Amino acid sequence: MTATATQTAERTGPVVDTPYGAVRGRYENGIAVFRGIPYAAPPFGPHRFRPPVPPEPWTGVRDALDFGPTAPKPPYSDAFAKLLSDPVVPGDDCLNLNVWTPEPGRGARLPVMVWLHGGALTRGSSAVPVYDGHAFARDGVVMVSVNYRLGVEGYGLFPDAPVNPGLRDQLAALRWVHESIEAFGGDPDRITLFGQSAGAISIGALLAVPQAQGLVRRAVLQSGPPEAFDRDKVRRMVRRMATRLKIPATAEAFAAVDRELLLRTQADVGRLSSPVLGGPTFGIVIDGELVPRDPLEALVDGEVARGVDLMLGWTRDEYRLWLVPGGLHERVDRLGAVALAGAMARCHCGVEVPRGYRALHPGAGAAETVGQLVTDHLLRYPLHRLADARPGTAHVYEFAWPSNLPDLGSCHALELGFVFVFDTGDIPESAKLAGQGAPQSLADAMHGAWVRFAVDGDPGWQPWDDTHPVRIFGEGEPYVVHGARDPEFALWATDAVAKETAARAEGTPPARSATELRSVVRRRLRRTGDVRRSS
């Protein structure tokens, strides 16, 4: 679209003014939908590997009828493409967003939800069909979904370019929402950020960004903790790409490479970047400015985002999406002790940790033990720390419904169709992970909880306190367990007390105190660099 937009006065559809020009959407099933609105200029040419800048203003009315271009990204492998949709929309103007609203125009002051998609910061987009915002808008929420730069374009670490441009994109989009959403019927004082996996990691970082303070009222972190990646690890990813391309590891040199070749090289170098394997990857890094310190530490012991309500959660079998599709689950089981040794190194722990997991779950194979141990270390334990630091204002959930597809269990990303789609049969892509026959009642319960949280910060269950209440969304009616005493609680390390109590009640106490195991596992799962191996 050029600076002078196409005049479409003869068309009918809602028209809303933005800071850069008017946009025209369309009504779909009673909901006003605006797609592909630019919040920043195309991040190419002089803007390549640079912080986002405002888009060129336009005159007239710009059509906002179709999803805008998606950020450059490699495709999923065949095994993952069967389970995860990731459409590609060509074009350079990829810093765009979409709005669904039941009541466009100032005065409505409806709650706002801003979605940041997942995809390991290398894949995904706002055009994924499951991320449709109709159900939220139908229930009185203005929903916004955002595209941002991915992979080396968004998170490459170069000596001649600023760091974290993808996170800067998200901050620019959040500022756009704060300044513009009232014209779409939203309340800028009731903005809820919600995201899954890499989107949740991004939200954790944004909550700690000094420039974002006051822009967010609530946040939902689905299967992703606040974290900062090791700079050397990200730098190694860039250097490996540079070696393959036979160029210097600089932004200037990377900008001169054909874009498709760059994506193929990124995909090849990142083949082993599974969370379980801990291979090379891209991520948010501490930069001393936008991210002045580790986001989790800032949120746990700092004053940042103290007025922000939180909802945090995970799926019971996160690791199965990482291991099952490519056949890694069977290979890890065959590796047995070798795989466990790798997991111990990954989690900086000694041999007593997998021993503790096996004592608590004696039927678990190597893949299940490795998967849950790494999931606890990377995801559940950090979210526990965050909830512990925000008692009374944090709500914790677990998604425990198992997929109808073989071996996936309650895997990573499975909850998305239930949060978004509401009427689960409306979007066929929601069945790619869930299979056919997903329970409508579960979708009703989860979607309703997310809406209630956006409205007033109360999703419908007790906030976090010293009893560790966790809402379980599984088969049957949702229910609450208390991690301090309930054996069904998700974090393997924390159900030890209940295991010990049950065993002693039966007259067969475990050989090693489960209370001691709980203490050991919690201590060893701390994400610190000075944890020593046990003798």
mmCIF file of C-alpha atoms in Angstrom, residues 122-333:
data_model
loop_
_atom_site.group_PDB
_atom_site.id
_atom_site.type_symbol
_atom_site.label_atom_id
_atom_site.label_comp_id
_atom_site.label_asym_id
_atom_site.label_seq_id
_atom_site.Cartn_x
_atom_site.Cartn_y
_atom_site.Cartn_z
ATOM 1 C CA THR A 122 11.360 -18.436 14.728
ATOM 2 C CA ARG A 123 7.904 -19.390 13.414
ATOM 3 C CA GLY A 124 4.237 -18.494 13.798
ATOM 4 C CA SER A 125 2.149 -15.439 12.943
ATOM 5 C CA SER A 126 -1.134 -13.732 13.714
ATOM 6 C CA ALA A 127 -2.642 -15.393 10.621
ATOM 7 C CA VAL A 128 -2.691 -18.881 12.219
ATOM 8 C CA PRO A 129 -6.388 -19.864 11.936
ATOM 9 C CA VAL A 130 -6.703 -20.980 15.570
ATOM 10 C CA TYR A 131 -5.853 -17.419 16.715
ATOM 11 C CA ASP A 132 -9.156 -16.079 15.414
ATOM 12 C CA GLY A 133 -10.551 -13.355 17.669
ATOM 13 C CA HIS A 134 -14.279 -13.712 16.955
ATOM 14 C CA ALA A 135 -15.114 -15.597 20.157
ATOM 15 C CA PHE A 136 -13.432 -12.995 22.347
ATOM 16 C CA ALA A 137 -15.131 -10.106 20.542
ATOM 17 C CA ARG A 138 -18.486 -11.881 20.737
ATOM 18 C CA ASP A 139 -18.022 -11.993 24.507
ATOM 19 C CA GLY A 140 -17.324 -8.300 24.846
ATOM 20 C CA VAL A 141 -13.530 -8.131 24.474
ATOM 21 C CA VAL A 142 -11.579 -6.170 21.866
ATOM 22 C CA MET A 143 -8.893 -8.601 20.694
ATOM 23 C CA VAL A 144 -5.668 -7.656 18.934
ATOM 24 C CA SER A 145 -3.111 -10.058 17.418
ATOM 25 C CA VAL A 146 0.384 -9.002 16.409
ATOM 26 C CA ASN A 147 3.102 -9.943 13.918
ATOM 27 C CA TYR A 148 6.710 -9.298 14.892
ATOM 28 C CA ARG A 149 10.156 -10.118 13.485
ATOM 29 C CA LEU A 150 11.387 -13.681 14.018
ATOM 30 C CA GLY A 151 14.603 -15.674 13.996
ATOM 31 C CA VAL A 152 17.798 -13.966 12.952
ATOM 32 C CA GLU A 153 15.838 -10.929 11.711
ATOM 33 C CA GLY A 154 14.325 -10.363 15.146
ATOM 34 C CA TYR A 155 16.762 -11.905 17.603
ATOM 35 C CA GLY A 156 20.153 -12.170 15.911
ATOM 36 C CA LEU A 157 23.048 -10.797 17.947
ATOM 37 C CA PHE A 158 25.390 -8.625 15.863
ATOM 38 C CA PRO A 159 28.213 -6.211 16.731
ATOM 39 C CA ASP A 160 26.857 -3.570 14.345
ATOM 40 C CA ALA A 161 23.111 -3.566 15.221
ATOM 41 C CA PRO A 162 20.895 -3.075 18.280
ATOM 42 C CA VAL A 163 19.736 -6.268 20.011
ATOM 43 C CA ASN A 164 16.193 -7.598 20.535
ATOM 44 C CA PRO A 165 14.517 -5.942 17.500
ATOM 45 C CA GLY A 166 11.678 -8.484 17.693
ATOM 46 C CA LEU A 167 10.942 -7.495 21.286
ATOM 47 C CA ARG A 168 11.128 -3.845 20.227
ATOM 48 C CA ASP A 169 8.487 -4.631 17.595
ATOM 49 C CA GLN A 170 6.200 -6.004 20.291
ATOM 50 C CA LEU A 171 6.732 -2.900 22.423
ATOM 51 C CA ALA A 172 5.908 -0.699 19.425
ATOM 52 C CA ALA A 173 2.702 -2.682 18.835
ATOM 53 C CA LEU A 174 1.766 -2.384 22.516
ATOM 54 C CA ARG A 175 2.257 1.379 22.359
ATOM 55 C CA TRP A 176 0.101 1.500 19.224
ATOM 56 C CA VAL A 177 -2.647 -0.371 21.047
ATOM 57 C CA HIS A 178 -2.413 1.920 24.063
ATOM 58 C CA GLU A 179 -2.701 5.013 21.837
ATOM 59 C CA SER A 180 -5.210 3.738 19.271
ATOM 60 C CA ILE A 181 -7.497 1.118 20.776
ATOM 61 C CA GLU A 182 -10.060 3.541 22.203
ATOM 62 C CA ALA A 183 -11.158 4.336 18.638
ATOM 63 C CA PHE A 184 -11.885 0.615 18.166
ATOM 64 C CA GLY A 185 -14.039 0.456 21.301
ATOM 65 C CA GLY A 186 -11.313 -0.605 23.729
ATOM 66 C CA ASP A 187 -10.222 0.695 27.100
ATOM 67 C CA PRO A 188 -6.475 1.540 27.124
ATOM 68 C CA ASP A 189 -6.479 1.174 30.907
ATOM 69 C CA ARG A 190 -7.642 -2.467 30.705
ATOM 70 C CA ILE A 191 -5.122 -4.105 28.398
ATOM 71 C CA THR A 192 -4.361 -7.790 28.967
ATOM 72 C CA LEU A 193 -1.323 -9.251 27.234
ATOM 73 C CA PHE A 194 -1.665 -12.973 26.587
ATOM 74 C CA GLY A 195 0.614 -15.347 24.763
ATOM 75 C CA GLN A 196 1.810 -18.929 24.567
ATOM 76 C CA SER A 197 5.339 -20.386 24.541
ATOM 77 C CA ALA A 198 7.601 -17.773 22.890
ATOM 78 C CA GLY A 199 4.702 -15.317 23.158
ATOM 79 C CA ALA A 200 4.555 -15.885 26.920
ATOM 80 C CA ILE A 201 8.342 -15.537 27.196
ATOM 81 C CA SER A 202 8.015 -12.237 25.343
ATOM 82 C CA ILE A 203 5.303 -11.065 27.717
ATOM 83 C CA GLY A 204 7.505 -11.892 30.695
ATOM 84 C CA ALA A 205 10.208 -9.696 29.191
ATOM 85 C CA LEU A 206 7.798 -6.880 28.323
ATOM 86 C CA LEU A 207 6.450 -6.807 31.877
ATOM 87 C CA ALA A 208 9.998 -6.071 33.055
ATOM 88 C CA VAL A 209 10.847 -3.534 30.320
ATOM 89 C CA PRO A 210 11.122 -0.057 31.894
ATOM 90 C CA GLN A 211 9.577 1.572 28.789
ATOM 91 C CA ALA A 212 6.481 -0.665 29.046
ATOM 92 C CA GLN A 213 5.548 0.169 32.627
ATOM 93 C CA GLY A 214 1.947 1.357 32.858
ATOM 94 C CA LEU A 215 0.918 -0.031 29.451
ATOM 95 C CA VAL A 216 -0.423 -3.378 30.734
ATOM 96 C CA ARG A 217 -3.062 -4.112 33.381
ATOM 97 C CA ARG A 218 -3.047 -7.919 33.218
ATOM 98 C CA ALA A 219 -1.011 -10.704 31.643
ATOM 99 C CA VAL A 220 -1.486 -14.385 30.823
ATOM 100 C CA LEU A 221 1.633 -16.526 30.387
ATOM 101 C CA GLN A 222 0.755 -19.858 28.771
ATOM 102 C CA SER A 223 3.583 -22.403 28.793
ATOM 103 C CA GLY A 224 6.379 -19.845 28.770
ATOM 104 C CA PRO A 225 8.317 -18.237 31.660
ATOM 105 C CA PRO A 226 10.053 -14.864 31.859
ATOM 106 C CA GLU A 227 13.636 -15.500 30.835
ATOM 107 C CA ALA A 228 16.714 -14.137 29.111
ATOM 108 C CA PHE A 229 18.822 -16.299 26.826
ATOM 109 C CA ASP A 230 22.553 -16.674 27.166
ATOM 110 C CA ARG A 231 24.208 -14.147 24.846
ATOM 111 C CA ASP A 232 26.956 -16.582 23.866
ATOM 112 C CA LYS A 233 24.377 -19.178 22.849
ATOM 113 C CA VAL A 234 22.591 -16.723 20.552
ATOM 114 C CA ARG A 235 25.913 -15.455 19.230
ATOM 115 C CA ARG A 236 26.956 -19.034 18.398
ATOM 116 C CA MET A 237 23.785 -19.455 16.358
ATOM 117 C CA VAL A 238 24.669 -16.370 14.315
ATOM 118 C CA ARG A 239 28.271 -17.491 13.878
ATOM 119 C CA ARG A 240 27.209 -20.945 12.713
ATOM 120 C CA MET A 241 24.971 -19.336 10.124
ATOM 121 C CA ALA A 242 27.801 -17.020 9.065
ATOM 122 C CA THR A 243 30.154 -19.990 8.679
ATOM 123 C CA ARG A 244 27.661 -21.819 6.470
ATOM 124 C CA LEU A 245 27.128 -18.679 4.386
ATOM 125 C CA LYS A 246 30.857 -17.843 4.320
ATOM 126 C CA ILE A 247 30.261 -14.258 5.409
ATOM 127 C CA PRO A 248 31.195 -12.130 8.450
ATOM 128 C CA ALA A 249 28.849 -12.428 11.443
ATOM 129 C CA THR A 250 27.588 -8.857 11.028
ATOM 130 C CA ALA A 251 24.193 -7.355 10.330
ATOM 131 C CA GLU A 252 25.575 -5.655 7.239
ATOM 132 C CA ALA A 253 26.760 -8.968 5.774
ATOM 133 C CA PHE A 254 23.532 -10.804 6.683
ATOM 134 C CA ALA A 255 21.427 -8.055 5.081
ATOM 135 C CA ALA A 256 23.172 -8.711 1.754
ATOM 136 C CA VAL A 257 22.225 -12.420 1.717
ATOM 137 C CA ASP A 258 19.229 -13.627 -0.276
ATOM 138 C CA ARG A 259 16.337 -13.869 2.152
ATOM 139 C CA GLU A 260 15.326 -17.413 1.218
ATOM 140 C CA LEU A 261 18.907 -18.624 1.556
ATOM 141 C CA LEU A 262 19.066 -16.981 4.974
ATOM 142 C CA LEU A 263 15.923 -18.832 6.080
ATOM 143 C CA ARG A 264 17.198 -22.181 4.796
ATOM 144 C CA THR A 265 20.477 -21.693 6.617
ATOM 145 C CA GLN A 266 18.694 -20.720 9.813
ATOM 146 C CA ALA A 267 16.500 -23.812 9.620
ATOM 147 C CA ASP A 268 19.479 -26.083 8.977
ATOM 148 C CA VAL A 269 21.559 -24.678 11.841
ATOM 149 C CA GLY A 270 18.563 -24.743 14.203
ATOM 150 C CA ARG A 271 17.534 -28.348 13.601
ATOM 151 C CA LEU A 272 18.511 -29.378 17.143
ATOM 152 C CA SER A 273 16.938 -26.414 18.932
ATOM 153 C CA SER A 274 14.300 -28.442 20.799
ATOM 154 C CA PRO A 275 13.785 -27.256 24.401
ATOM 155 C CA VAL A 276 14.609 -30.774 25.582
ATOM 156 C CA LEU A 277 17.804 -31.037 23.540
ATOM 157 C CA GLY A 278 18.937 -27.514 24.328
ATOM 158 C CA GLY A 279 20.469 -26.909 20.903
ATOM 159 C CA PRO A 280 21.250 -23.545 19.274
ATOM 160 C CA THR A 281 18.430 -21.077 19.201
ATOM 161 C CA PHE A 282 17.405 -17.433 19.208
ATOM 162 C CA GLY A 283 16.024 -15.584 22.187
ATOM 163 C CA ILE A 284 15.679 -12.374 24.144
ATOM 164 C CA VAL A 285 18.971 -11.261 25.710
ATOM 165 C CA ILE A 286 19.909 -8.783 28.427
ATOM 166 C CA ASP A 287 20.974 -5.598 26.663
ATOM 167 C CA GLY A 288 21.317 -3.103 29.498
ATOM 168 C CA GLU A 289 18.618 -0.853 28.030
ATOM 169 C CA LEU A 290 15.370 -2.464 26.904
ATOM 170 C CA VAL A 291 16.124 -5.571 28.990
ATOM 171 C CA PRO A 292 18.375 -4.267 31.766
ATOM 172 C CA ARG A 293 18.376 -7.523 33.752
ATOM 173 C CA ASP A 294 16.958 -11.027 33.712
ATOM 174 C CA PRO A 295 13.146 -10.577 33.435
ATOM 175 C CA LEU A 296 12.315 -13.295 35.968
ATOM 176 C CA GLU A 297 14.655 -11.846 38.571
ATOM 177 C CA ALA A 298 13.285 -8.355 37.927
ATOM 178 C CA LEU A 299 9.716 -9.579 38.406
ATOM 179 C CA VAL A 300 10.489 -11.711 41.456
ATOM 180 C CA ASP A 301 12.545 -9.300 43.522
ATOM 181 C CA GLY A 302 11.977 -5.936 41.855
ATOM 182 C CA GLU A 303 9.171 -3.406 41.799
ATOM 183 C CA VAL A 304 8.387 -3.695 38.099
ATOM 184 C CA ALA A 305 4.826 -4.557 37.049
ATOM 185 C CA ARG A 306 3.659 -4.697 40.667
ATOM 186 C CA GLY A 307 0.162 -3.598 39.711
ATOM 187 C CA VAL A 308 -0.240 -6.255 36.995
ATOM 188 C CA ASP A 309 -2.551 -9.231 37.627
ATOM 189 C CA LEU A 310 -1.110 -12.531 36.387
ATOM 190 C CA MET A 311 -2.452 -15.840 35.138
ATOM 191 C CA LEU A 312 0.202 -18.520 34.660
ATOM 192 C CA GLY A 313 0.017 -22.099 33.504
ATOM 193 C CA TRP A 314 1.235 -25.064 31.518
ATOM 194 C CA THR A 315 0.079 -28.324 29.994
ATOM 195 C CA ARG A 316 0.621 -31.563 31.877
ATOM 196 C CA ASP A 317 2.739 -33.174 29.122
ATOM 197 C CA GLU A 318 4.439 -30.166 27.504
ATOM 198 C CA TYR A 319 7.415 -32.225 26.358
ATOM 199 C CA ARG A 320 5.403 -34.598 24.174
ATOM 200 C CA LEU A 321 5.103 -32.029 21.375
ATOM 201 C CA TRP A 322 8.891 -31.637 21.456
ATOM 202 C CA LEU A 323 9.627 -35.377 21.435
ATOM 203 C CA VAL A 324 6.781 -37.314 19.803
ATOM 204 C CA PRO A 325 6.345 -35.899 16.247
ATOM 205 C CA GLY A 326 9.946 -36.451 15.130
ATOM 206 C CA GLY A 327 10.389 -39.828 16.823
ATOM 207 C CA LEU A 328 12.639 -38.445 19.578
ATOM 208 C CA HIS A 329 10.486 -40.023 22.292
ATOM 209 C CA GLU A 330 11.485 -43.548 21.263
ATOM 210 C CA ARG A 331 15.123 -42.570 20.767
ATOM 211 C CA VAL A 332 15.352 -41.018 24.220
ATOM 212 C CA ASP A 333 13.816 -44.140 25.742
#
